[in-house]
Amino acid sequence: MIRTLALLALLGASTSAAAIDVAIGNLAPGTLEREPVAVFVDGDQVSRNLAYRRFVRLDLPEGSHRIAFVAPGDSAAPLVERQFTVTARNGTTPTVVLAGNGTTQPYSIEFHDGSSQPATAAARPSISLHHLAPFERAEATDRHLVAGTVCRNNAGHGSTQTRDIVYRGEAVFDPGDLPRLLCTASFVLPGVGGFELPQLSLPPNGVMRVYLIGDAVNAPFEIIAVVGTEVQSISGAGATNPSAIIRSPTFWFDPDRPSEGVSLFEQTGNSAAFGTWFTFGADGHPVWYALVGGTGTSFLRREFTVYEARRAGEVQSLAIVGSAVLQYFDCNTAELRVVLGGSDLRTLRLRRSRPVEVCIALDRNG
């Protein structure tokens, strides 16, 4: 008790001086079945209920601190602890997360100090994508995931950016200086699946951190977007305030083309839908297409306009390059027929990466 009061006094004093908001989160799938882990800062417990996919905020003075994550009843044997220096840059919130699953990848503490904000003429947000999904062989040198963002405004102007990212790696994207009405963040795991978050709400300036998490053993693969300690969205949640439904990722794939994938997002109450299709061009380079529309002739059919991001000098835009029809067979199987350039027909027989029993497509009232 005395140590806790002393820490609170220290934090109170530092708040009046140069306190720094630090976000601390638990993104370690190996803790999903545990009681919430405890967090210690410089030997004092500051949180005892940090469940998987949850964050807390602390005010800490700038300088060196030791963070420890401790399993219930194991105060003498922390899961992991680490010493680091807290800094504040570009007005962003330093973020500390527990990662790993304790088996294929050991538990670790990842520290992001906010220095990834791109240097721009005007203050604007950035999207920082992190790969913390400790699936088997995630650390193998040949396991590079494709991380990407797509942002556009109501004039169709936008940007599409992709980059390879390794386990415990980071890729930072600049959405540009024009207002963005729609942003998505994506990860593609070759041979495993793709996962995407639609309609990210970017902060006025600073960094939105988007994490690929889960190991498909302790917890399913999913993406979580965080600004400070506020969780903005989780893949498959279908709601701003996610609940247990998050176990149904919205990725679809064709078993004959395991390196391609389709992400589909449908709005309840109407037939509107938005999707992305990740594939490869004739030159072998990855290509992202946006599928916009969703209106169909029946509740089992969705019709889309296909867009591709293009650049002419410094100007980026979304160009209409084709059309697509998605036909559901049931909640977990469908066929996508895409026509590009008026003549290039692509047909994918799709399966949902993780089967579900209920879906919007088969709900006449959805």
JSON list of N, CA, C and O in Angstrom, two decimals, residues 89-93 113-120 122-128 170 172-175 203-209:
[
{"chain": "A", "resi": 89, "resn": "ARG", "atom": "N", "xyz": [7.40, 12.20, -28.68]},
{"chain": "A", "resi": 89, "resn": "ARG", "atom": "CA", "xyz": [7.78, 12.86, -29.93]},
{"chain": "A", "resi": 89, "resn": "ARG", "atom": "C", "xyz": [6.54, 13.08, -30.78]},
{"chain": "A", "resi": 89, "resn": "ARG", "atom": "O", "xyz": [5.64, 12.25, -30.82]},
{"chain": "A", "resi": 90, "resn": "ASN", "atom": "N", "xyz": [6.50, 14.22, -31.47]},
{"chain": "A", "resi": 90, "resn": "ASN", "atom": "CA", "xyz": [5.43, 14.54, -32.41]},
{"chain": "A", "resi": 90, "resn": "ASN", "atom": "C", "xyz": [4.04, 14.51, -31.77]},
{"chain": "A", "resi": 90, "resn": "ASN", "atom": "O", "xyz": [3.05, 14.27, -32.43]},
{"chain": "A", "resi": 91, "resn": "GLY", "atom": "N", "xyz": [3.99, 14.69, -30.47]},
{"chain": "A", "resi": 91, "resn": "GLY", "atom": "CA", "xyz": [2.69, 14.74, -29.81]},
{"chain": "A", "resi": 91, "resn": "GLY", "atom": "C", "xyz": [1.99, 13.40, -29.73]},
{"chain": "A", "resi": 91, "resn": "GLY", "atom": "O", "xyz": [0.79, 13.35, -29.44]},
{"chain": "A", "resi": 92, "resn": "THR", "atom": "N", "xyz": [2.67, 12.30, -29.98]},
{"chain": "A", "resi": 92, "resn": "THR", "atom": "CA", "xyz": [2.02, 11.00, -29.95]},
{"chain": "A", "resi": 92, "resn": "THR", "atom": "C", "xyz": [2.19, 10.33, -28.59]},
{"chain": "A", "resi": 92, "resn": "THR", "atom": "O", "xyz": [3.01, 10.75, -27.78]},
{"chain": "A", "resi": 93, "resn": "THR", "atom": "N", "xyz": [1.40, 9.31, -28.37]},
{"chain": "A", "resi": 93, "resn": "THR", "atom": "CA", "xyz": [1.46, 8.58, -27.11]},
{"chain": "A", "resi": 93, "resn": "THR", "atom": "C", "xyz": [2.39, 7.40, -27.23]},
{"chain": "A", "resi": 93, "resn": "THR", "atom": "O", "xyz": [2.15, 6.51, -28.03]},
{"chain": "A", "resi": 113, "resn": "ASP", "atom": "N", "xyz": [7.84, 4.43, -29.43]},
{"chain": "A", "resi": 113, "resn": "ASP", "atom": "CA", "xyz": [7.94, 5.73, -28.76]},
{"chain": "A", "resi": 113, "resn": "ASP", "atom": "C", "xyz": [7.30, 6.87, -29.51]},
{"chain": "A", "resi": 113, "resn": "ASP", "atom": "O", "xyz": [7.43, 8.03, -29.13]},
{"chain": "A", "resi": 114, "resn": "GLY", "atom": "N", "xyz": [6.61, 6.59, -30.61]},
{"chain": "A", "resi": 114, "resn": "GLY", "atom": "CA", "xyz": [5.93, 7.66, -31.32]},
{"chain": "A", "resi": 114, "resn": "GLY", "atom": "C", "xyz": [6.77, 8.36, -32.34]},
{"chain": "A", "resi": 114, "resn": "GLY", "atom": "O", "xyz": [6.32, 9.29, -32.99]},
{"chain": "A", "resi": 115, "resn": "SER", "atom": "N", "xyz": [8.02, 7.94, -32.53]},
{"chain": "A", "resi": 115, "resn": "SER", "atom": "CA", "xyz": [8.92, 8.63, -33.45]},
{"chain": "A", "resi": 115, "resn": "SER", "atom": "C", "xyz": [8.64, 8.28, -34.91]},
{"chain": "A", "resi": 115, "resn": "SER", "atom": "O", "xyz": [9.30, 8.79, -35.79]},
{"chain": "A", "resi": 116, "resn": "SER", "atom": "N", "xyz": [7.63, 7.43, -35.15]},
{"chain": "A", "resi": 116, "resn": "SER", "atom": "CA", "xyz": [7.37, 7.01, -36.52]},
{"chain": "A", "resi": 116, "resn": "SER", "atom": "C", "xyz": [6.51, 8.01, -37.29]},
{"chain": "A", "resi": 116, "resn": "SER", "atom": "O", "xyz": [6.23, 7.81, -38.46]},
{"chain": "A", "resi": 117, "resn": "GLN", "atom": "N", "xyz": [6.07, 9.08, -36.64]},
{"chain": "A", "resi": 117, "resn": "GLN", "atom": "CA", "xyz": [5.28, 10.08, -37.34]},
{"chain": "A", "resi": 117, "resn": "GLN", "atom": "C", "xyz": [6.07, 10.66, -38.51]},
{"chain": "A", "resi": 117, "resn": "GLN", "atom": "O", "xyz": [7.18, 11.16, -38.34]},
{"chain": "A", "resi": 118, "resn": "PRO", "atom": "N", "xyz": [5.53, 10.60, -39.74]},
{"chain": "A", "resi": 118, "resn": "PRO", "atom": "CA", "xyz": [6.27, 11.14, -40.89]},
{"chain": "A", "resi": 118, "resn": "PRO", "atom": "C", "xyz": [6.48, 12.64, -40.76]},
{"chain": "A", "resi": 118, "resn": "PRO", "atom": "O", "xyz": [5.65, 13.35, -40.19]},
{"chain": "A", "resi": 119, "resn": "ALA", "atom": "N", "xyz": [7.59, 13.12, -41.26]},
{"chain": "A", "resi": 119, "resn": "ALA", "atom": "CA", "xyz": [7.86, 14.56, -41.29]},
{"chain": "A", "resi": 119, "resn": "ALA", "atom": "C", "xyz": [7.06, 15.18, -42.44]},
{"chain": "A", "resi": 119, "resn": "ALA", "atom": "O", "xyz": [7.32, 14.90, -43.60]},
{"chain": "A", "resi": 120, "resn": "THR", "atom": "N", "xyz": [6.06, 15.98, -42.14]},
{"chain": "A", "resi": 120, "resn": "THR", "atom": "CA", "xyz": [5.20, 16.58, -43.16]},
{"chain": "A", "resi": 120, "resn": "THR", "atom": "C", "xyz": [5.12, 18.08, -42.92]},
{"chain": "A", "resi": 120, "resn": "THR", "atom": "O", "xyz": [5.38, 18.59, -41.82]},
{"chain": "A", "resi": 122, "resn": "ALA", "atom": "N", "xyz": [2.42, 19.92, -42.87]},
{"chain": "A", "resi": 122, "resn": "ALA", "atom": "CA", "xyz": [1.32, 20.21, -41.96]},
{"chain": "A", "resi": 122, "resn": "ALA", "atom": "C", "xyz": [1.07, 19.00, -41.08]},
{"chain": "A", "resi": 122, "resn": "ALA", "atom": "O", "xyz": [1.32, 17.86, -41.48]},
{"chain": "A", "resi": 123, "resn": "ALA", "atom": "N", "xyz": [0.59, 19.26, -39.86]},
{"chain": "A", "resi": 123, "resn": "ALA", "atom": "CA", "xyz": [0.30, 18.15, -38.96]},
{"chain": "A", "resi": 123, "resn": "ALA", "atom": "C", "xyz": [-0.81, 17.29, -39.53]},
{"chain": "A", "resi": 123, "resn": "ALA", "atom": "O", "xyz": [-1.87, 17.78, -39.90]},
{"chain": "A", "resi": 124, "resn": "ARG", "atom": "N", "xyz": [-0.58, 16.00, -39.61]},
{"chain": "A", "resi": 124, "resn": "ARG", "atom": "CA", "xyz": [-1.58, 15.08, -40.10]},
{"chain": "A", "resi": 124, "resn": "ARG", "atom": "C", "xyz": [-1.25, 13.69, -39.57]},
{"chain": "A", "resi": 124, "resn": "ARG", "atom": "O", "xyz": [-0.14, 13.44, -39.12]},
{"chain": "A", "resi": 125, "resn": "PRO", "atom": "N", "xyz": [-2.21, 12.81, -39.63]},
{"chain": "A", "resi": 125, "resn": "PRO", "atom": "CA", "xyz": [-1.99, 11.50, -39.00]},
{"chain": "A", "resi": 125, "resn": "PRO", "atom": "C", "xyz": [-1.13, 10.58, -39.85]},
{"chain": "A", "resi": 125, "resn": "PRO", "atom": "O", "xyz": [-0.86, 10.84, -41.03]},
{"chain": "A", "resi": 126, "resn": "SER", "atom": "N", "xyz": [-0.69, 9.53, -39.23]},
{"chain": "A", "resi": 126, "resn": "SER", "atom": "CA", "xyz": [-0.06, 8.44, -39.96]},
{"chain": "A", "resi": 126, "resn": "SER", "atom": "C", "xyz": [-0.66, 7.13, -39.46]},
{"chain": "A", "resi": 126, "resn": "SER", "atom": "O", "xyz": [-1.26, 7.09, -38.39]},
{"chain": "A", "resi": 127, "resn": "ILE", "atom": "N", "xyz": [-0.52, 6.09, -40.24]},
{"chain": "A", "resi": 127, "resn": "ILE", "atom": "CA", "xyz": [-0.97, 4.76, -39.86]},
{"chain": "A", "resi": 127, "resn": "ILE", "atom": "C", "xyz": [0.27, 3.89, -39.71]},
{"chain": "A", "resi": 127, "resn": "ILE", "atom": "O", "xyz": [1.05, 3.74, -40.65]},
{"chain": "A", "resi": 128, "resn": "SER", "atom": "N", "xyz": [0.46, 3.35, -38.54]},
{"chain": "A", "resi": 128, "resn": "SER", "atom": "CA", "xyz": [1.62, 2.51, -38.26]},
{"chain": "A", "resi": 128, "resn": "SER", "atom": "C", "xyz": [1.14, 1.08, -38.09]},
{"chain": "A", "resi": 128, "resn": "SER", "atom": "O", "xyz": [0.39, 0.77, -37.17]},
{"chain": "A", "resi": 170, "resn": "GLU", "atom": "N", "xyz": [7.50, -3.08, -38.16]},
{"chain": "A", "resi": 170, "resn": "GLU", "atom": "CA", "xyz": [6.59, -1.94, -38.26]},
{"chain": "A", "resi": 170, "resn": "GLU", "atom": "C", "xyz": [6.69, -1.35, -39.65]},
{"chain": "A", "resi": 170, "resn": "GLU", "atom": "O", "xyz": [7.76, -1.26, -40.23]},
{"chain": "A", "resi": 172, "resn": "VAL", "atom": "N", "xyz": [5.18, 2.16, -41.63]},
{"chain": "A", "resi": 172, "resn": "VAL", "atom": "CA", "xyz": [4.48, 3.43, -41.39]},
{"chain": "A", "resi": 172, "resn": "VAL", "atom": "C", "xyz": [4.01, 3.99, -42.73]},
{"chain": "A", "resi": 172, "resn": "VAL", "atom": "O", "xyz": [4.78, 4.06, -43.69]},
{"chain": "A", "resi": 173, "resn": "PHE", "atom": "N", "xyz": [2.74, 4.39, -42.78]},
{"chain": "A", "resi": 173, "resn": "PHE", "atom": "CA", "xyz": [2.15, 4.92, -44.00]},
{"chain": "A", "resi": 173, "resn": "PHE", "atom": "C", "xyz": [1.59, 6.31, -43.75]},
{"chain": "A", "resi": 173, "resn": "PHE", "atom": "O", "xyz": [1.03, 6.59, -42.69]},
{"chain": "A", "resi": 174, "resn": "ASP", "atom": "N", "xyz": [1.74, 7.17, -44.74]},
{"chain": "A", "resi": 174, "resn": "ASP", "atom": "CA", "xyz": [1.24, 8.54, -44.68]},
{"chain": "A", "resi": 174, "resn": "ASP", "atom": "C", "xyz": [-0.01, 8.61, -45.56]},
{"chain": "A", "resi": 174, "resn": "ASP", "atom": "O", "xyz": [0.07, 8.44, -46.77]},
{"chain": "A", "resi": 175, "resn": "PRO", "atom": "N", "xyz": [-1.20, 8.87, -44.99]},
{"chain": "A", "resi": 175, "resn": "PRO", "atom": "CA", "xyz": [-2.42, 8.90, -45.80]},
{"chain": "A", "resi": 175, "resn": "PRO", "atom": "C", "xyz": [-2.55, 10.13, -46.68]},
{"chain": "A", "resi": 175, "resn": "PRO", "atom": "O", "xyz": [-3.48, 10.21, -47.49]},
{"chain": "A", "resi": 203, "resn": "PRO", "atom": "N", "xyz": [-6.86, 10.01, -36.30]},
{"chain": "A", "resi": 203, "resn": "PRO", "atom": "CA", "xyz": [-6.79, 11.17, -35.40]},
{"chain": "A", "resi": 203, "resn": "PRO", "atom": "C", "xyz": [-6.34, 12.40, -36.18]},
{"chain": "A", "resi": 203, "resn": "PRO", "atom": "O", "xyz": [-5.74, 12.28, -37.25]},
{"chain": "A", "resi": 204, "resn": "PRO", "atom": "N", "xyz": [-6.61, 13.62, -35.67]},
{"chain": "A", "resi": 204, "resn": "PRO", "atom": "CA", "xyz": [-6.19, 14.84, -36.39]},
{"chain": "A", "resi": 204, "resn": "PRO", "atom": "C", "xyz": [-4.70, 14.86, -36.68]},
{"chain": "A", "resi": 204, "resn": "PRO", "atom": "O", "xyz": [-4.27, 15.28, -37.73]},
{"chain": "A", "resi": 205, "resn": "ASN", "atom": "N", "xyz": [-3.88, 14.43, -35.73]},
{"chain": "A", "resi": 205, "resn": "ASN", "atom": "CA", "xyz": [-2.46, 14.24, -35.96]},
{"chain": "A", "resi": 205, "resn": "ASN", "atom": "C", "xyz": [-2.00, 13.18, -34.98]},
{"chain": "A", "resi": 205, "resn": "ASN", "atom": "O", "xyz": [-2.69, 12.84, -34.03]},
{"chain": "A", "resi": 206, "resn": "GLY", "atom": "N", "xyz": [-0.85, 12.65, -35.23]},
{"chain": "A", "resi": 206, "resn": "GLY", "atom": "CA", "xyz": [-0.37, 11.54, -34.40]},
{"chain": "A", "resi": 206, "resn": "GLY", "atom": "C", "xyz": [-0.47, 10.23, -35.15]},
{"chain": "A", "resi": 206, "resn": "GLY", "atom": "O", "xyz": [-0.71, 10.19, -36.35]},
{"chain": "A", "resi": 207, "resn": "VAL", "atom": "N", "xyz": [-0.30, 9.13, -34.42]},
{"chain": "A", "resi": 207, "resn": "VAL", "atom": "CA", "xyz": [-0.20, 7.82, -35.04]},
{"chain": "A", "resi": 207, "resn": "VAL", "atom": "C", "xyz": [-1.36, 6.93, -34.63]},
{"chain": "A", "resi": 207, "resn": "VAL", "atom": "O", "xyz": [-1.67, 6.84, -33.44]},
{"chain": "A", "resi": 208, "resn": "MET", "atom": "N", "xyz": [-2.02, 6.33, -35.60]},
{"chain": "A", "resi": 208, "resn": "MET", "atom": "CA", "xyz": [-2.92, 5.22, -35.31]},
{"chain": "A", "resi": 208, "resn": "MET", "atom": "C", "xyz": [-2.13, 3.93, -35.48]},
{"chain": "A", "resi": 208, "resn": "MET", "atom": "O", "xyz": [-1.56, 3.68, -36.54]},
{"chain": "A", "resi": 209, "resn": "ARG", "atom": "N", "xyz": [-2.08, 3.12, -34.44]},
{"chain": "A", "resi": 209, "resn": "ARG", "atom": "CA", "xyz": [-1.34, 1.87, -34.50]},
{"chain": "A", "resi": 209, "resn": "ARG", "atom": "C", "xyz": [-2.29, 0.72, -34.80]},
{"chain": "A", "resi": 209, "resn": "ARG", "atom": "O", "xyz": [-3.31, 0.57, -34.13]}
]
